[in-house]
mmCIF file of C-alpha atoms in Angstrom:
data_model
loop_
_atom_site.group_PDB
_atom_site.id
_atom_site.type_symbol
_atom_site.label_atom_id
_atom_site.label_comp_id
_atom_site.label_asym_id
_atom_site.label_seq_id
_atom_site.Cartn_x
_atom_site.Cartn_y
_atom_site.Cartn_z
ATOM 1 C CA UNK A 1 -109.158 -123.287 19.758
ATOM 2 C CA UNK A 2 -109.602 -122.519 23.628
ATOM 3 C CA UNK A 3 -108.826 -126.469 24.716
ATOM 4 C CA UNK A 4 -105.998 -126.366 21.999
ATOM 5 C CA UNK A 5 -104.412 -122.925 23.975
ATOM 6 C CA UNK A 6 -104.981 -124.632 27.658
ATOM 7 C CA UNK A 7 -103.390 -127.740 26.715
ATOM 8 C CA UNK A 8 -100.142 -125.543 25.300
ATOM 9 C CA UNK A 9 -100.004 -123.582 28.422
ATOM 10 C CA UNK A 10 -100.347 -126.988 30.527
ATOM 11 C CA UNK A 11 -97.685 -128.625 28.735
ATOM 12 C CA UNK A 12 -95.510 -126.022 28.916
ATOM 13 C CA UNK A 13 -96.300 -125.083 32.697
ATOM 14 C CA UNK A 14 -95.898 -129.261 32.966
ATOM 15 C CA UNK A 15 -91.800 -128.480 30.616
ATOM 16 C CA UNK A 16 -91.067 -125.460 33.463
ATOM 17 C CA UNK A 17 -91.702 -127.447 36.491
ATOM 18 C CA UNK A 18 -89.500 -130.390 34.978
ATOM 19 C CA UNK A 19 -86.982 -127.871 34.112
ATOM 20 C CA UNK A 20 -87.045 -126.253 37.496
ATOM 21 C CA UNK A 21 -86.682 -129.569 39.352
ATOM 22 C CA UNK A 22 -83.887 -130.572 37.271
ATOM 23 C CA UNK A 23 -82.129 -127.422 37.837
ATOM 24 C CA UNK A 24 -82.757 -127.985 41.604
ATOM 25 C CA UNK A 25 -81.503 -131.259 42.004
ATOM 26 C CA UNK A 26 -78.058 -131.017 41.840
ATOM 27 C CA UNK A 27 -77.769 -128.430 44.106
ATOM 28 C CA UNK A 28 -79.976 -130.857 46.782
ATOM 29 C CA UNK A 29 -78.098 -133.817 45.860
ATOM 30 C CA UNK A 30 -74.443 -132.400 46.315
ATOM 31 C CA UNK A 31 -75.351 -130.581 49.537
ATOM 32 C CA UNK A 32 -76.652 -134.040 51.074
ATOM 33 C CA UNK A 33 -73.238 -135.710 50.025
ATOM 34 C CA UNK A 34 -71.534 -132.967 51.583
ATOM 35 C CA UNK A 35 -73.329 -133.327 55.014
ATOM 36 C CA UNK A 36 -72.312 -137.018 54.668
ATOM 37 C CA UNK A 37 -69.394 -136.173 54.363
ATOM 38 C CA UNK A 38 -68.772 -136.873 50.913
ATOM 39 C CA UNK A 39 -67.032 -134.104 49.218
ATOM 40 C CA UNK A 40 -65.689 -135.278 46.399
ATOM 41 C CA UNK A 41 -68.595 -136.768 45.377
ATOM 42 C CA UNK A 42 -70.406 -134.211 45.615
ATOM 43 C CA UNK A 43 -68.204 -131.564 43.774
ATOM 44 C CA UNK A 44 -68.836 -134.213 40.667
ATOM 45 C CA UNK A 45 -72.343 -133.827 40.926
ATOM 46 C CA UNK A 46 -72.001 -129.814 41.162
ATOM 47 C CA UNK A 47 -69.564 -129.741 37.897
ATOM 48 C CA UNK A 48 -71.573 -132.615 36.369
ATOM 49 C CA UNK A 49 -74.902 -129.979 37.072
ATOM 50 C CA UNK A 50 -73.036 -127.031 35.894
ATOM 51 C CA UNK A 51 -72.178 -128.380 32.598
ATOM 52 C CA UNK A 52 -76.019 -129.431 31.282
ATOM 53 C CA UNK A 53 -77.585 -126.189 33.535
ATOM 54 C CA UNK A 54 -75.063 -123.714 34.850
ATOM 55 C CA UNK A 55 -76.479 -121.304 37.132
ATOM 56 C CA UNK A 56 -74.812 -119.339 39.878
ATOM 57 C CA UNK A 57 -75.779 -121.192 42.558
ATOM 58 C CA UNK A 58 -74.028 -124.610 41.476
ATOM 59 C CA UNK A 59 -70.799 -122.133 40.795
ATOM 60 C CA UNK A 60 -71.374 -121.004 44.292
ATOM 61 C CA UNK A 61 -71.376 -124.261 45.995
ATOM 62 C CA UNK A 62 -68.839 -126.193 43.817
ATOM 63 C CA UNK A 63 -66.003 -122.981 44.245
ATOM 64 C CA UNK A 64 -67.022 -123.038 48.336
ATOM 65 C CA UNK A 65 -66.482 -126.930 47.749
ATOM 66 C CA UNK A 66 -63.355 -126.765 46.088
ATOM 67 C CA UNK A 67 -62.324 -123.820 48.606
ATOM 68 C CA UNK A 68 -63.016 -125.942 51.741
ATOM 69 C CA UNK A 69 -60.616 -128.592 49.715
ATOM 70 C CA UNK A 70 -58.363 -125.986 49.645
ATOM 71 C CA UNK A 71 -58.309 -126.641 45.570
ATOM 72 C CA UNK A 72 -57.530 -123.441 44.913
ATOM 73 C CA UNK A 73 -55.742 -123.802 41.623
ATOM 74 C CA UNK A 74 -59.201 -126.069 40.478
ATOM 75 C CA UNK A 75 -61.128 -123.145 41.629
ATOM 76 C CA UNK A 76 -60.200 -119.705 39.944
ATOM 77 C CA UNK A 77 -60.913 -120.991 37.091
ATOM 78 C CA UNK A 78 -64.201 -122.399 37.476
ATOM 79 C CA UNK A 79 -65.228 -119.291 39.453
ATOM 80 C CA UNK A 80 -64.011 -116.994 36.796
ATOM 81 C CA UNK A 81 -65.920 -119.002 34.098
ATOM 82 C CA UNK A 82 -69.014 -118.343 36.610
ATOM 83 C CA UNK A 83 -68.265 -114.937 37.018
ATOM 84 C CA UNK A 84 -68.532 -114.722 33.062
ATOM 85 C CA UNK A 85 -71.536 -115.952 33.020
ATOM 86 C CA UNK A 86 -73.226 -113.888 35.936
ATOM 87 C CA UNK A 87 -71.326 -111.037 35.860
ATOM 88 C CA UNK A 88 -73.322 -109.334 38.340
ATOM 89 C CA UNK A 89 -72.989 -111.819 41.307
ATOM 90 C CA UNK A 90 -71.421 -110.289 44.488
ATOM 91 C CA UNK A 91 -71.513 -113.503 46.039
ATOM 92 C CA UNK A 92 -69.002 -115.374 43.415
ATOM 93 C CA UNK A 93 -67.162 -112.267 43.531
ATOM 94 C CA UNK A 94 -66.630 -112.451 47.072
ATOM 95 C CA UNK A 95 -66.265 -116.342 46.347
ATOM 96 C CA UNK A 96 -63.147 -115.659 44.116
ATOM 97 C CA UNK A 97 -61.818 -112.707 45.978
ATOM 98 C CA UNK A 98 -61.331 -115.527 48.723
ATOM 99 C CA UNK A 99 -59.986 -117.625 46.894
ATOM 100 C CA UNK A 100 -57.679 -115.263 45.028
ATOM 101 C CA UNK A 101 -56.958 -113.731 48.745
ATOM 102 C CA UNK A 102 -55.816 -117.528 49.700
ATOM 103 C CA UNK A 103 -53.406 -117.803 46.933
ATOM 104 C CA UNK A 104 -51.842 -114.830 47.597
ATOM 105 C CA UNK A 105 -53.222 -112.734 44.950
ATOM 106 C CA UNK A 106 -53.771 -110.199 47.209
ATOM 107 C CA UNK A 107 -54.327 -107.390 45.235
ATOM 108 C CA UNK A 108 -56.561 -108.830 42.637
ATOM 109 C CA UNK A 109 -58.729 -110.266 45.809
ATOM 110 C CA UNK A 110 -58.739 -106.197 46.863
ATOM 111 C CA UNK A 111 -59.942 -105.123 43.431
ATOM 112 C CA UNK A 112 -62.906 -107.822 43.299
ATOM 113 C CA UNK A 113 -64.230 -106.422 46.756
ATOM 114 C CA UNK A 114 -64.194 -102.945 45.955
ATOM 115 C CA UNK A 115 -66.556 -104.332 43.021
ATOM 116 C CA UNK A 116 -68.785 -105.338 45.443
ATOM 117 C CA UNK A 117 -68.848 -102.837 47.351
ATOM 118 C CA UNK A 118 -69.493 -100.713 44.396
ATOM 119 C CA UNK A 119 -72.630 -102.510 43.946
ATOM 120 C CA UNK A 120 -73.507 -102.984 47.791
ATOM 121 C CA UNK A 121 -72.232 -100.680 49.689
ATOM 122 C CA UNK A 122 -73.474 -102.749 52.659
ATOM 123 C CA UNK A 123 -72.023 -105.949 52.155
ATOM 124 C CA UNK A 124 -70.422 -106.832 55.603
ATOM 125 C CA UNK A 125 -68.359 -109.996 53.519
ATOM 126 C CA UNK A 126 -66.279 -107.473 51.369
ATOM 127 C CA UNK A 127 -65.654 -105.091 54.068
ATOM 128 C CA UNK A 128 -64.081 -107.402 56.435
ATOM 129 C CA UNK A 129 -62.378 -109.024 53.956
ATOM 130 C CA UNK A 130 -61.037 -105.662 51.594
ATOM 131 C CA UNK A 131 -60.055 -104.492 55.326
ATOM 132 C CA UNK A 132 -57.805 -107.673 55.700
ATOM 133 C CA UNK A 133 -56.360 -107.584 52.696
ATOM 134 C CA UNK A 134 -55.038 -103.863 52.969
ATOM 135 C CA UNK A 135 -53.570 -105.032 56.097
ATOM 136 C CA UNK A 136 -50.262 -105.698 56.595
ATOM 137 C CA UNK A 137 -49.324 -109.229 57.025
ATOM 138 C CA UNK A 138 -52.678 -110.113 57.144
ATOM 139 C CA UNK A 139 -54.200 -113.373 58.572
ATOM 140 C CA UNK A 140 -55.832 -116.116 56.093
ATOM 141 C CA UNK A 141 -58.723 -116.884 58.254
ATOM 142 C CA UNK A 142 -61.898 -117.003 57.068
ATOM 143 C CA UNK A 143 -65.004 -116.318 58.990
ATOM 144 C CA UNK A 144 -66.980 -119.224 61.028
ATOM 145 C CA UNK A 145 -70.241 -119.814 58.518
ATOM 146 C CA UNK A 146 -72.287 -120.245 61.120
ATOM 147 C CA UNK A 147 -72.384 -118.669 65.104
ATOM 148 C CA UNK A 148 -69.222 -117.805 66.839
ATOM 149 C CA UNK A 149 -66.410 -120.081 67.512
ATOM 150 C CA UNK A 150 -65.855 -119.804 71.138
ATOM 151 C CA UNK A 151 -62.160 -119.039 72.571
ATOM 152 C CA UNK A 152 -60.290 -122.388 73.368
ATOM 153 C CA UNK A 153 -59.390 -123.331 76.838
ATOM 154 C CA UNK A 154 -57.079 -125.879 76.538
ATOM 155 C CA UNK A 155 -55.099 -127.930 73.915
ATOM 156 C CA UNK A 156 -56.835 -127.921 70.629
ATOM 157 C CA UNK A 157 -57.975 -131.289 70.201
ATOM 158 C CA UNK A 158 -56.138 -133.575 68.295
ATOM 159 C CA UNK A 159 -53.116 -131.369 68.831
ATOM 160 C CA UNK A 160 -49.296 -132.383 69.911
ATOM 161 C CA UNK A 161 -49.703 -131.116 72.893
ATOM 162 C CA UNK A 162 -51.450 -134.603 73.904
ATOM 163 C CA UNK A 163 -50.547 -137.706 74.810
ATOM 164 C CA UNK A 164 -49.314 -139.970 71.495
ATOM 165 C CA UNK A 165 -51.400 -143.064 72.697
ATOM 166 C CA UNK A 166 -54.698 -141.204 72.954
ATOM 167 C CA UNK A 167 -55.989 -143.409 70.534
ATOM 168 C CA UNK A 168 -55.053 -146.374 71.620
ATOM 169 C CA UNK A 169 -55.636 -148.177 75.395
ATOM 170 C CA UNK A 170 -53.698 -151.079 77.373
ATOM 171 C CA UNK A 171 -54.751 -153.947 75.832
ATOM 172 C CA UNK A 172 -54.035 -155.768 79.507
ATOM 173 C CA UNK A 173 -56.651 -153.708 80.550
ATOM 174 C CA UNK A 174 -59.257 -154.467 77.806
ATOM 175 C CA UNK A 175 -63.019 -154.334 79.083
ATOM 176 C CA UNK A 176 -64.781 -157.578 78.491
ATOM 177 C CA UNK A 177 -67.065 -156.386 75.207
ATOM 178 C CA UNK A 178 -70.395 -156.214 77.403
ATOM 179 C CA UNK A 179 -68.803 -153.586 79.465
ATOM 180 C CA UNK A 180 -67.443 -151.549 76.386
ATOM 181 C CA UNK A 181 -70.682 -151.277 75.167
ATOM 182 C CA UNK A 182 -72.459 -150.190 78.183
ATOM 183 C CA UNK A 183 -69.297 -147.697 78.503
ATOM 184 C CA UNK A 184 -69.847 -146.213 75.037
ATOM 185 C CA UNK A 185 -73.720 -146.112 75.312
ATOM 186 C CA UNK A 186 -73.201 -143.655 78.533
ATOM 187 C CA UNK A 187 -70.312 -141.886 77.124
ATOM 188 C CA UNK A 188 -72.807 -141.032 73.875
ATOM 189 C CA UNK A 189 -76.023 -140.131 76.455
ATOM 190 C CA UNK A 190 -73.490 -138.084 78.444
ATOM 191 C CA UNK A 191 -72.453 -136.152 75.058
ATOM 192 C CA UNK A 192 -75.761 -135.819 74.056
ATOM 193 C CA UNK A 193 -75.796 -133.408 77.207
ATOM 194 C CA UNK A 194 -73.356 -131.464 75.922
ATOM 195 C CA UNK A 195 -73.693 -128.100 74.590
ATOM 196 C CA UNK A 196 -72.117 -128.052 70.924
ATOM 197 C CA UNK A 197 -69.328 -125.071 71.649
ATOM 198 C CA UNK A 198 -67.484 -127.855 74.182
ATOM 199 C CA UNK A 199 -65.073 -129.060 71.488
ATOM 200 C CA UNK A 200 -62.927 -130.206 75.050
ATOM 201 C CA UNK A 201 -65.254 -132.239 76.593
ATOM 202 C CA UNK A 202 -67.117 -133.866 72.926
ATOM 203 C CA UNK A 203 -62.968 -135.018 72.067
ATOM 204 C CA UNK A 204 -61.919 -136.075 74.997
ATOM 205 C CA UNK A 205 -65.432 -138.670 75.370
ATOM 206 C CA UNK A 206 -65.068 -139.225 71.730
ATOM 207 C CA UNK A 207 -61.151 -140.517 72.703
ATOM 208 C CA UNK A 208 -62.365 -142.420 75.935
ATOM 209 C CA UNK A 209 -64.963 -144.437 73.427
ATOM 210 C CA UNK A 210 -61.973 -144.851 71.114
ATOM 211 C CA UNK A 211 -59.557 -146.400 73.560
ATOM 212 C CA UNK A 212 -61.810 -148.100 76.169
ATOM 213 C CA UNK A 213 -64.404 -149.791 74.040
ATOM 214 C CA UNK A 214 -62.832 -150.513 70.316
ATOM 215 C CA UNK A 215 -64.632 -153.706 69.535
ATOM 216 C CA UNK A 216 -67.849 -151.496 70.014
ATOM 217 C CA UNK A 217 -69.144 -149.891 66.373
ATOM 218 C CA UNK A 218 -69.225 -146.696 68.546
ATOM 219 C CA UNK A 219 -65.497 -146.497 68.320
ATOM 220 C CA UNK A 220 -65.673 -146.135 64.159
ATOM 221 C CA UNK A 221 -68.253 -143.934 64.586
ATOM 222 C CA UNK A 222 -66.328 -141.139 67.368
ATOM 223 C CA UNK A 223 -63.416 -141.802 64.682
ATOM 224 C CA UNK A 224 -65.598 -140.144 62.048
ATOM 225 C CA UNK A 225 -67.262 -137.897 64.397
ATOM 226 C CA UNK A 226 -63.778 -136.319 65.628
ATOM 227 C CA UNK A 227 -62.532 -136.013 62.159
ATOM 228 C CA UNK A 228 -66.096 -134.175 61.678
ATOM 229 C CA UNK A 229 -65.414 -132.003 64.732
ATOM 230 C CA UNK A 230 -61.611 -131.333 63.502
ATOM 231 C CA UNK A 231 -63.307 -130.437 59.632
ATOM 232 C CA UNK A 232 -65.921 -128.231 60.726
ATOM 233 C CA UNK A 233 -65.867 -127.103 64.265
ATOM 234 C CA UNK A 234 -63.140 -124.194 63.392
ATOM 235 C CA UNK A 235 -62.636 -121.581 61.088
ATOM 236 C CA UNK A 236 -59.709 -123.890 59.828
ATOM 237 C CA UNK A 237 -59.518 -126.907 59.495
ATOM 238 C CA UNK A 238 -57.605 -129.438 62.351
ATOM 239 C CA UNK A 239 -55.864 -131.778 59.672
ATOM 240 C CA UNK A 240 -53.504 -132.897 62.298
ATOM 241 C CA UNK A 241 -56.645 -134.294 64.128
ATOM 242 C CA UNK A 242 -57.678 -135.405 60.944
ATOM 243 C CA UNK A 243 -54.833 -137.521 60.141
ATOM 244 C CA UNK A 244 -54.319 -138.937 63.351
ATOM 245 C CA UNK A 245 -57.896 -140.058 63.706
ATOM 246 C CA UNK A 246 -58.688 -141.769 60.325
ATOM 247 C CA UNK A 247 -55.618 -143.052 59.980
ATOM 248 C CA UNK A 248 -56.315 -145.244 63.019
ATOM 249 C CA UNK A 249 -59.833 -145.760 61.785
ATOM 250 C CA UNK A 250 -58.412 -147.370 58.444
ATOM 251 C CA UNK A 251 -55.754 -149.145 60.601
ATOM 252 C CA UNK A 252 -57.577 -150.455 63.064
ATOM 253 C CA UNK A 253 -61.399 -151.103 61.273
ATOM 254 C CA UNK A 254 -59.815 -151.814 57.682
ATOM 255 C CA UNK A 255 -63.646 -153.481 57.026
ATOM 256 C CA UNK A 256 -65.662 -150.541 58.082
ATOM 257 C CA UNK A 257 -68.252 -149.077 55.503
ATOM 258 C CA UNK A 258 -66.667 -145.810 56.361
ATOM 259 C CA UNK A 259 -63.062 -146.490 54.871
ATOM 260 C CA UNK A 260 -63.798 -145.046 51.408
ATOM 261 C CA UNK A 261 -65.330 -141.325 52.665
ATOM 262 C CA UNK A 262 -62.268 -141.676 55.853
ATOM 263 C CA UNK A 263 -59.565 -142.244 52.359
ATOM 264 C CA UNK A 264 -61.034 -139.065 50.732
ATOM 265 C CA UNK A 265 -60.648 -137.065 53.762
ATOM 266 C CA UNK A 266 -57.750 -138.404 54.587
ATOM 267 C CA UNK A 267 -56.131 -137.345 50.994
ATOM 268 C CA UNK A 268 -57.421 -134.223 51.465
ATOM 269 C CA UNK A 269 -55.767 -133.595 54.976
ATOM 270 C CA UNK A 270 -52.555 -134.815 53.785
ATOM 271 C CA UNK A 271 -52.606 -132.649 50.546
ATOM 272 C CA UNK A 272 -53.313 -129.321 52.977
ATOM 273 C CA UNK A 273 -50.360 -130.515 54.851
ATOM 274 C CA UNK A 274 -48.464 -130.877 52.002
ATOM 275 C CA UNK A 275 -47.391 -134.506 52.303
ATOM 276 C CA UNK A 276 -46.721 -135.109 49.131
ATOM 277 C CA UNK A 277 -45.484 -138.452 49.119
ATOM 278 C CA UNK A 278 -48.825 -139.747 50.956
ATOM 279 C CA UNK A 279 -50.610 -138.058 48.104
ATOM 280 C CA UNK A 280 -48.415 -139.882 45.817
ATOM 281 C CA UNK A 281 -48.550 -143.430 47.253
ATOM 282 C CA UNK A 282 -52.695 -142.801 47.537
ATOM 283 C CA UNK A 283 -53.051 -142.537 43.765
ATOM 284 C CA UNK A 284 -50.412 -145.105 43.295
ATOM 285 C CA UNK A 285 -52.894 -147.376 44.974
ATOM 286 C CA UNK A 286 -55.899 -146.148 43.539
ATOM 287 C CA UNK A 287 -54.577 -146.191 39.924
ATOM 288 C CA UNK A 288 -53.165 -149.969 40.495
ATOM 289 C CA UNK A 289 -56.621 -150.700 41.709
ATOM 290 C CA UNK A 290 -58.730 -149.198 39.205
ATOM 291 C CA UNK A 291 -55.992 -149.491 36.228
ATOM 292 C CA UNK A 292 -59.121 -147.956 33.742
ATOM 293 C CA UNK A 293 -61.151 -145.304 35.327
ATOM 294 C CA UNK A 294 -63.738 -143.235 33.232
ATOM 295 C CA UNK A 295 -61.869 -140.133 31.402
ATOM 296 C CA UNK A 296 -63.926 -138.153 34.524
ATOM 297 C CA UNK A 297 -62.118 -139.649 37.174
ATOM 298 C CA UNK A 298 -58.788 -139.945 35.439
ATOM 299 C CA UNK A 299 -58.640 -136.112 35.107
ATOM 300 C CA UNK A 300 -59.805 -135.890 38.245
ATOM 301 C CA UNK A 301 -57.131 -138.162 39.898
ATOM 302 C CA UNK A 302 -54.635 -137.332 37.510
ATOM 303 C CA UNK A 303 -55.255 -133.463 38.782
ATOM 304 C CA UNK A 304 -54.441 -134.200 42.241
ATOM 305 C CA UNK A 305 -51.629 -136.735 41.357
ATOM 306 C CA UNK A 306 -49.760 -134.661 39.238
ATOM 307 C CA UNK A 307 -49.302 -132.006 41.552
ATOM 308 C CA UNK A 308 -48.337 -134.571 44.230
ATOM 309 C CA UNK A 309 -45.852 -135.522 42.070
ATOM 310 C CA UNK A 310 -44.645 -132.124 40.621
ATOM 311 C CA UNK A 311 -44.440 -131.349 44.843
ATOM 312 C CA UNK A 312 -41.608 -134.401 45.397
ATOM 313 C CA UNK A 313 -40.005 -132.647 41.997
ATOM 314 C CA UNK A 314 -41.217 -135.624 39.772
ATOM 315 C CA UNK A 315 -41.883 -133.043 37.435
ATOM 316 C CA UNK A 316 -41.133 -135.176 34.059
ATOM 317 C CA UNK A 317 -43.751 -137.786 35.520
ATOM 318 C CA UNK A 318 -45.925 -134.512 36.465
ATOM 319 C CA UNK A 319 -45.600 -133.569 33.003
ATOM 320 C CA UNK A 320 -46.929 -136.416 31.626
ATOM 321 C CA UNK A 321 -49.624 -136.318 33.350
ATOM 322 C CA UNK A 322 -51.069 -133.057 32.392
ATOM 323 C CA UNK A 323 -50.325 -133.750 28.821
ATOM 324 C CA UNK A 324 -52.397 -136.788 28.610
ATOM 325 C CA UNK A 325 -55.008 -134.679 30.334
ATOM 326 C CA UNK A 326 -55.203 -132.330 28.101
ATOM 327 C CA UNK A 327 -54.964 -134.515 25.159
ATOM 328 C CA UNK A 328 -58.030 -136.361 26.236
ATOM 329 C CA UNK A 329 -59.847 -133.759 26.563
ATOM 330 C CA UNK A 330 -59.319 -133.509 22.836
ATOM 331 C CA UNK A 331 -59.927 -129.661 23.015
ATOM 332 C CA UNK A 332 -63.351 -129.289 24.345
ATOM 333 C CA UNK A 333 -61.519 -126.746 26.857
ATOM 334 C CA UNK A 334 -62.909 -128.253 29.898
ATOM 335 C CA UNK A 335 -62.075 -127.191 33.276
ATOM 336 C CA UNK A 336 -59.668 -130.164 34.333
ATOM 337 C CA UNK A 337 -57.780 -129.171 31.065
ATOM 338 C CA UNK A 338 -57.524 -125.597 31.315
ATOM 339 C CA UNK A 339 -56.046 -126.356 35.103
ATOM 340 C CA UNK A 340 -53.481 -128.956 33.563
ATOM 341 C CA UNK A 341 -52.404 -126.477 30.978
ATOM 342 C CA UNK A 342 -51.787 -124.030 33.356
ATOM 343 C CA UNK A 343 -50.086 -125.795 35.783
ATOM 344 C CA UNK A 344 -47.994 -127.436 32.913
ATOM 345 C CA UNK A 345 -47.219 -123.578 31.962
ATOM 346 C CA UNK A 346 -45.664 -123.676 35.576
ATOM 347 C CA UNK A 347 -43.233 -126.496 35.637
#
């Protein structure tokens, strides 16, 4: 009877672990593909993970995913499923009160920090942010996640205020390519000097590799880099920078392994801008490439494309969008549904 007890309690110690590490590996797996840069990849595997184990901290990442996206209208919903779920969560609370605060929903954004606050008295997130939003004409800024962003002393990279051809050198003055490498190698040791708050000095050398040595593989990779540095390095985002960058990347190196991640970002950037007609011809493309993606995808996409669409005031071609969304999800009420039935509502 003893061995017949141990080997219950091993097996099911043995079911726990595997259950643990399941649980776990979404949340690993997305945050690599973030810090590769691929975002939308990894907001699949987040939703993918939420919807065969929820727990709060896949709701966590894939709402400060979709937030960083600036997928607001994606995220409410998904962070007010969460919330139902964990009810007691500060964090997605402060989560959606961001998000909310984004939109515009002001008030409602108020009302989910003084829940907090009501729980955590403490909590140096909801005061800052219950401050701003009783503010008038408050500022949309979210805090730096990590260390202080120091003050700017010059033109923010990437910004108008520089010359148009930054990208692009005299091609009568074109190193031969033994020289461009050697130029780019010293540029990179010289960065490596660098201490990470000079944005000035890292996108300027990043530019110099760019122009001076483009037959070099360091020039694809300071393309990527600046559009990293133009992501992350502020509290907002740089898309100007952003666009301007990857769009010479996919110009100039349309063979590099980095064009699909440099695509995503790119839609991204030009969404936040609200360039709706590059968001349009994007999916035009992608849908006349892959004519019959997976239903995941196709909601996904169709999200995105719709909204491009509805922005250019396409709205009957918006329309039928949604509807075909929402009538394959067949009423299973998933997320991408609920979204396109909402937004639907609003056209």
């Amino acid at each position: 009877m003893s061995s017949i007890r141990w080997s219950s309690v091993l097996v099911c110690c043995l079911w726990l672990a595997a259950s643990v590490a399941a649980g776990a590996a979404p949340l690993d797996e997305g945050k690599a593909l973030e810090k590769t840069g691929q975002l939308e990849k990894a907001l699949t595997v987040y939703l993918d993970g939420i919807k065969t184990a929820p727990s709060e901290e896949l709701y966590r990442e894939a709402g400060t995913l979709l937030g960083k996206l600036q997928r607001y209208p994606q995220a409410v919903p998904l962070l007010e499923e969460g919330m139902g779920k964990y009810p007691d969560s500060t964090s997605l609370m402060n989560l959606l009160g961001l998000v909310k605060f984004k939109t515009g929903a002001t008030t409602e954004a108020a009302t989910l920090w003084e829940k907090v606050l009501a729980r955590n008295s403490n909590n140096s997130f909801a005061k800052e942010w219950l401050a701003k939003a009783k503010a008038p004409a408050a500022p949309a800024r979210a805090p730096a996640a990590t260390g202080a962003t120091l003050p700017a002393t010059g033109p923010r990279p990437g910004s108008t205020e520089e010359r148009t051809t930054a990208l692009t050198g005299d091609p009568a003055q074109k190193l031969p390519l033994a020289e461009q490498e050697a130029l780019a190698k010293q540029l990179y040791k010289d960065m490596a000097a660098l201490d990470k708050y000079e944005l000035a000095q890292f996108d300027t050398m990043h530019r110099t590799v760019i122009r001076k040595c483009p037959d070099t593989d360091f020039a694809e990779q300071s393309c990527w880099r600046l559009s990293n540095m133009y992501l992350m390095a502020e509290d907002e985002p740089n898309h100007e920078g952003i666009i301007e960058v990857l769009e010479h990347l996919i110009k100039t190196y349309p063979e590099s392994p980095l064009i699909p991640e440099a695509k995503n970002r790119l839609l991204q950037s030009y969404r936040a801008t609200g360039q709706h007609d590059r968001v349009v011809a994007f999916y035009e493309e992608l849908f006349k490439l892959n004519p019959n993606p997976d239903e995941k995808d196709f909601m996904t996409w169709g999200l995105e494309y719709a909204e491009a669409l509805a922005g250019l005031d396409r709205k009957d071609q918006a329309r039928a969008l949604y509807e075909k969304i929402i009538q394959m999800d067949n009423n299973r009420d998933q997320l991408e549904a609920r979204v396109a039935r909402e937004r639907l509502a609003g056209l």
